[in-house]
CSV table of N, CA and C in Angstrom, one decimal:
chain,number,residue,atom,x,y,z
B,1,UNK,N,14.7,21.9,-51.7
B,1,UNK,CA,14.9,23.1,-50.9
B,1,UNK,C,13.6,23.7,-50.5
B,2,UNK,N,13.7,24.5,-49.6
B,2,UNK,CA,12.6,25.0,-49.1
B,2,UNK,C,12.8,26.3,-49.3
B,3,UNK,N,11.8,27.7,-49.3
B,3,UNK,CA,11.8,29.2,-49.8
B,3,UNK,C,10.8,30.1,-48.7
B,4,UNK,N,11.0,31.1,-48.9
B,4,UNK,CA,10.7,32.5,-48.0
B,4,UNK,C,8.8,32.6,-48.7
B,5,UNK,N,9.2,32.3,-50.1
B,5,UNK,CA,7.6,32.7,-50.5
B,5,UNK,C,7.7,32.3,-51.9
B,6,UNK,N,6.8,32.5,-52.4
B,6,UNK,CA,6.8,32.3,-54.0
B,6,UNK,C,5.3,33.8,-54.6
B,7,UNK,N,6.1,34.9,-55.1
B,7,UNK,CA,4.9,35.7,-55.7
B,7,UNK,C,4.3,35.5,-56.9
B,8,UNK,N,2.9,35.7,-57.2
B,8,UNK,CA,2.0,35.2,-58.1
B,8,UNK,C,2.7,35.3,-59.7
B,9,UNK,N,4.1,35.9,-59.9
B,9,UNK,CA,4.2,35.7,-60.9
B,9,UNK,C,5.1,34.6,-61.1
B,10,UNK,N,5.4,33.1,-59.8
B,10,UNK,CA,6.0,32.2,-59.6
B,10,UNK,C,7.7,32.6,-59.5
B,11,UNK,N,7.9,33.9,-59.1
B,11,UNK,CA,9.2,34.0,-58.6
B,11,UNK,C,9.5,33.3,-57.0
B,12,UNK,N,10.4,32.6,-57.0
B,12,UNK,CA,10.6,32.3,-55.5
B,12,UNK,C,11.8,33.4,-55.3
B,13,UNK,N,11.2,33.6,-53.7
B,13,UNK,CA,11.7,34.5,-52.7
B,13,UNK,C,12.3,34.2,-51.6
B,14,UNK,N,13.3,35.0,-51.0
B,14,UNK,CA,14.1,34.4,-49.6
B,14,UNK,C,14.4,36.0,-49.0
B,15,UNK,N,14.1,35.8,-47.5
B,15,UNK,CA,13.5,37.0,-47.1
B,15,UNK,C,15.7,37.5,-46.9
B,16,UNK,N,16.8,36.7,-46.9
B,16,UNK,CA,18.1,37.1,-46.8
B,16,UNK,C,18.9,36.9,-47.9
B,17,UNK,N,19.8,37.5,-48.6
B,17,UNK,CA,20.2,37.7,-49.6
B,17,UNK,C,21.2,36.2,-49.4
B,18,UNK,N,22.3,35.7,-48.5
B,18,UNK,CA,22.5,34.3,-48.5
B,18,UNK,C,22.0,33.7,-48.5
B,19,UNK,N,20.8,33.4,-48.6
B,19,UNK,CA,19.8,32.1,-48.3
B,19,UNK,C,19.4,32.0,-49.6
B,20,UNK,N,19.3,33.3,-50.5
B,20,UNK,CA,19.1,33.0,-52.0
B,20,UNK,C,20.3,32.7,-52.7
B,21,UNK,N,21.4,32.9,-52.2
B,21,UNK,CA,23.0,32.7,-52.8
B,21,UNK,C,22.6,30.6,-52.8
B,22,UNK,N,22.7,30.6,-51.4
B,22,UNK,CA,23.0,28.9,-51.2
B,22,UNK,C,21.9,28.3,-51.8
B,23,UNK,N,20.8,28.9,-52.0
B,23,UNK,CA,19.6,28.5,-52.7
B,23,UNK,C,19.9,28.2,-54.6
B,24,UNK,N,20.2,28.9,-54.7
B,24,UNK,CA,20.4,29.2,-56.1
B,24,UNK,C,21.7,28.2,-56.7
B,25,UNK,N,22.7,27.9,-55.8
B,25,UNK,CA,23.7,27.2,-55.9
B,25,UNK,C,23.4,26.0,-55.9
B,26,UNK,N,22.6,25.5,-55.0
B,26,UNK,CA,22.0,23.9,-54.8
B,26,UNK,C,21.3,23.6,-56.2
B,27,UNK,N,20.6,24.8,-56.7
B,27,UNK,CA,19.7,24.5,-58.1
B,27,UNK,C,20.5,23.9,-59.3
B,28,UNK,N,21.4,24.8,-58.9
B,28,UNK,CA,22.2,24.6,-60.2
B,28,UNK,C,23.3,23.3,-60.2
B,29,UNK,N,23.1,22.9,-59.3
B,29,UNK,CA,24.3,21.6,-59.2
B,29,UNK,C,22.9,20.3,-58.7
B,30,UNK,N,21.7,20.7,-58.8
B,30,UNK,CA,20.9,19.5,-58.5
B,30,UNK,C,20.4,18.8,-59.9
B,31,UNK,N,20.3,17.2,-60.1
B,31,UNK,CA,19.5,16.8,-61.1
B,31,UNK,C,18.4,16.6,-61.0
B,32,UNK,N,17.8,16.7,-60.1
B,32,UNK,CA,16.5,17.0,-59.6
B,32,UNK,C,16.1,18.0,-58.9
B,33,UNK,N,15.2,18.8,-59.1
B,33,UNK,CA,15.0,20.3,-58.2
B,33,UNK,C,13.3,19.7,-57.8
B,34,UNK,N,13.4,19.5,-56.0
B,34,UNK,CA,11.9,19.5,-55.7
B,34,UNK,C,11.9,20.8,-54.6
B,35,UNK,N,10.7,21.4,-54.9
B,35,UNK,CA,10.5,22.4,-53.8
B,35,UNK,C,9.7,22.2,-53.1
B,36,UNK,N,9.8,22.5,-51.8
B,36,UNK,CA,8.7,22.3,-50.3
B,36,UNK,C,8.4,23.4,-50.0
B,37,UNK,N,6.8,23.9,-50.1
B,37,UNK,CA,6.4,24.7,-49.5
B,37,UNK,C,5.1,24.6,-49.4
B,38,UNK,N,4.7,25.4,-47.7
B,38,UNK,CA,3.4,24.7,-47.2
B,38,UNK,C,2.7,25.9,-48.1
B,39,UNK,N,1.1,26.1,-47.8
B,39,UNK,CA,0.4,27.2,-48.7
B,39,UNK,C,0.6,28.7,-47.9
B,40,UNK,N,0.9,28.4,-47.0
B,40,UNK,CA,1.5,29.8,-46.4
B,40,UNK,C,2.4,31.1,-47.4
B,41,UNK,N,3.3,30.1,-48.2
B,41,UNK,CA,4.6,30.7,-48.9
B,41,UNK,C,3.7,31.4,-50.3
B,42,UNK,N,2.6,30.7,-51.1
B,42,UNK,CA,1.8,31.2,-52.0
B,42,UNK,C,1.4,32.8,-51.8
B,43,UNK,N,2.1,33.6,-52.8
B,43,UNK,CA,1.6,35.2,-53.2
B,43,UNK,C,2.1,35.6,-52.1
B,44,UNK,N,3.2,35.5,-51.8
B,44,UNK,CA,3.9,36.3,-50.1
B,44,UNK,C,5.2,37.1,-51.0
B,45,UNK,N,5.5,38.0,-50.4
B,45,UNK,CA,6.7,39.0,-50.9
B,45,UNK,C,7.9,38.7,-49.9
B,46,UNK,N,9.1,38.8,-50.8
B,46,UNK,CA,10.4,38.7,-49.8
B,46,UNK,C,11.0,39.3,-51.0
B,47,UNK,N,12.2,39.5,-50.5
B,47,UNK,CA,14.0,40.3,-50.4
B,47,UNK,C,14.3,39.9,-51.9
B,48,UNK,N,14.6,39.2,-51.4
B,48,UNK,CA,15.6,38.1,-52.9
B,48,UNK,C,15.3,37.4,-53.4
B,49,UNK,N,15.8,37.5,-55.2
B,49,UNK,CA,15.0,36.4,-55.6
B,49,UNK,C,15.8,35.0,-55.8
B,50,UNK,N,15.5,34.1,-55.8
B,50,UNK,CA,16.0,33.1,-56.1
B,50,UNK,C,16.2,32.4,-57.0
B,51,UNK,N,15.0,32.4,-57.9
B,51,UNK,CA,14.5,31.3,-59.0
B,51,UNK,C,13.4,31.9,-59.4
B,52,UNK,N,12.9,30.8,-60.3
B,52,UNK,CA,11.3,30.6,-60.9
B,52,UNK,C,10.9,29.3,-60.7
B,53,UNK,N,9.5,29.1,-60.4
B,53,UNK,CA,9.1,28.0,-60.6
B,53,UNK,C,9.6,26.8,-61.7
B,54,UNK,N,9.4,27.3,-62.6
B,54,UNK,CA,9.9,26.6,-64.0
B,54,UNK,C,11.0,26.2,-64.2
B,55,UNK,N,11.8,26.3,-62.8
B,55,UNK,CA,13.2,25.5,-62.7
B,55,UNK,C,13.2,24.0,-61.6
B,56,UNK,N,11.9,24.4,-61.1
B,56,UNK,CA,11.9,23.0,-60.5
B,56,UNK,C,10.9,22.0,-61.2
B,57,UNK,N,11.4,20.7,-61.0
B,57,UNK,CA,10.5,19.4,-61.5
B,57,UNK,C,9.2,18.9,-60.6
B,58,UNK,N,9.2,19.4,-59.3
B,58,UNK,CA,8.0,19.3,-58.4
B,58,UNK,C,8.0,20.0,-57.8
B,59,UNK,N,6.8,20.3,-56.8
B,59,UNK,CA,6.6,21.2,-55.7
B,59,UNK,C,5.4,20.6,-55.0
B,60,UNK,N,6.3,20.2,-53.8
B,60,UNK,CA,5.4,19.7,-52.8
B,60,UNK,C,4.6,20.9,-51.7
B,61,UNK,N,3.3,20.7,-51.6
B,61,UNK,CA,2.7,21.6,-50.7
B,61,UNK,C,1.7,21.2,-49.7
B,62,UNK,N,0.9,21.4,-48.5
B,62,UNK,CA,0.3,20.6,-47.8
B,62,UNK,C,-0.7,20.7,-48.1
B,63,UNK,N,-1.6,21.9,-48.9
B,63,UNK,CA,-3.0,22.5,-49.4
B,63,UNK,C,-2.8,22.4,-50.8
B,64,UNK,N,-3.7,21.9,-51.3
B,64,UNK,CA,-4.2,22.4,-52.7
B,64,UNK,C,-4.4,24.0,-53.1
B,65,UNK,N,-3.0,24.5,-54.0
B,65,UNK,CA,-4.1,26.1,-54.5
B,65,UNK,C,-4.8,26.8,-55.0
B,66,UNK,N,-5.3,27.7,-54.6
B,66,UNK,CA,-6.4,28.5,-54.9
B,66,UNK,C,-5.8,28.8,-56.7
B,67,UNK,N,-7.3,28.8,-57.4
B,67,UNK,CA,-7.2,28.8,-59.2
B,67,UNK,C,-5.7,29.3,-59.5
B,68,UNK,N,-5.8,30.8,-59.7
B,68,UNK,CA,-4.9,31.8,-59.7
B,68,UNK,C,-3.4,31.1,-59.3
B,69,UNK,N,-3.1,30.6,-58.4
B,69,UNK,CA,-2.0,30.0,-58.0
B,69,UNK,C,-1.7,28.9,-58.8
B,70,UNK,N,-2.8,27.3,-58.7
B,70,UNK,CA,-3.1,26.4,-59.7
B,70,UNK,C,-2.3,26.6,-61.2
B,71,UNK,N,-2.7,27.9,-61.9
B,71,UNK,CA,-2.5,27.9,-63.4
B,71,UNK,C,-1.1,28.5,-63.1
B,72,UNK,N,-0.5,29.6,-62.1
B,72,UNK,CA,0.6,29.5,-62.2
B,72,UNK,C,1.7,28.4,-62.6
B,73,UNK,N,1.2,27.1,-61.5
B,73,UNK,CA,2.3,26.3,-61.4
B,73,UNK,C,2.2,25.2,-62.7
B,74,UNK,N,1.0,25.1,-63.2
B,74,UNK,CA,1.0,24.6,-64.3
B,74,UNK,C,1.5,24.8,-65.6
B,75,UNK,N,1.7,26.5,-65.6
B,75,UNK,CA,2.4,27.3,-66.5
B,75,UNK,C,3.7,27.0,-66.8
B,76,UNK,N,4.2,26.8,-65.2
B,76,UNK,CA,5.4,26.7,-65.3
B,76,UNK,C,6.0,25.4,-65.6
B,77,UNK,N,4.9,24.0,-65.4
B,77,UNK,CA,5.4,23.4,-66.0
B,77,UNK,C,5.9,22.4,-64.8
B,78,UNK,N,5.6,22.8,-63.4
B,78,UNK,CA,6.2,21.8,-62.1
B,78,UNK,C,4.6,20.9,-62.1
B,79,UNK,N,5.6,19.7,-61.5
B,79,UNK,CA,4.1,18.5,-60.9
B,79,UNK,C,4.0,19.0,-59.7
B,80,UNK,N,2.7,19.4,-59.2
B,80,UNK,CA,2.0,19.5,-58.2
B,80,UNK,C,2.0,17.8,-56.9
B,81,UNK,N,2.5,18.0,-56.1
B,81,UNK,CA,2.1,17.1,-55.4
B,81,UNK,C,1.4,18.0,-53.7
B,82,UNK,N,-0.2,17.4,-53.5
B,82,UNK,CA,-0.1,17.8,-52.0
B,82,UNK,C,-0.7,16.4,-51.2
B,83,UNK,N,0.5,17.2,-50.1
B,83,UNK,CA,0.7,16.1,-49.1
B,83,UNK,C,-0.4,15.3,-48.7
B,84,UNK,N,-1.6,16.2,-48.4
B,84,UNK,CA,-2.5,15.6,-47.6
B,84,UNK,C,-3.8,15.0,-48.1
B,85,UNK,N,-3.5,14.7,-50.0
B,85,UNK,CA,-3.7,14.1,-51.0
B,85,UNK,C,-3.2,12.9,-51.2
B,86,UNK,N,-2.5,12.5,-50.4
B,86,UNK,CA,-1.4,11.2,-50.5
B,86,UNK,C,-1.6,10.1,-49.7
């Protein structure tokens, strides 16, 4: 799935309140949860929440992030993959 934003305390965000419904539903019926998001979506604010990082098993992004973001995602426990590392 892809998301609206993700803020530094690794909550993912969706700027419409359905988009975090259908969001949230896919999680829970997926055996694998990968998230796509370019570095744009890092420390951005939106509407609704969706999730936490620490519910998905990857997160693909096209930028490596900045520290502060880094220890987030490691916190939470997702494999970092970036794209343009590949």
């Amino acid at each position: 799935t892809s998301i609206g934003g993700i803020d530094t305390e690794g909550n993912l965000l969706e700027y419409r309140d359905d988009e975090a419904v259908v969001g949230r539903a896919m999680l829970r019926n997926a055996r694998r949860a990968v998230l796509l998001a370019d570095h744009s979506k890092f420390s951005r604010a939106a509407m609704s929440r969706l999730g936490h990082l620490r519910e998905f098993n990857t997160l693909v992004t096209d930028r490596r992030p900045a520290g502060g973001t880094m220890q987030m995602i490691r916190e939470a426990g997702c494999e970092l993959i970036v794209a343009s590392e590949t």
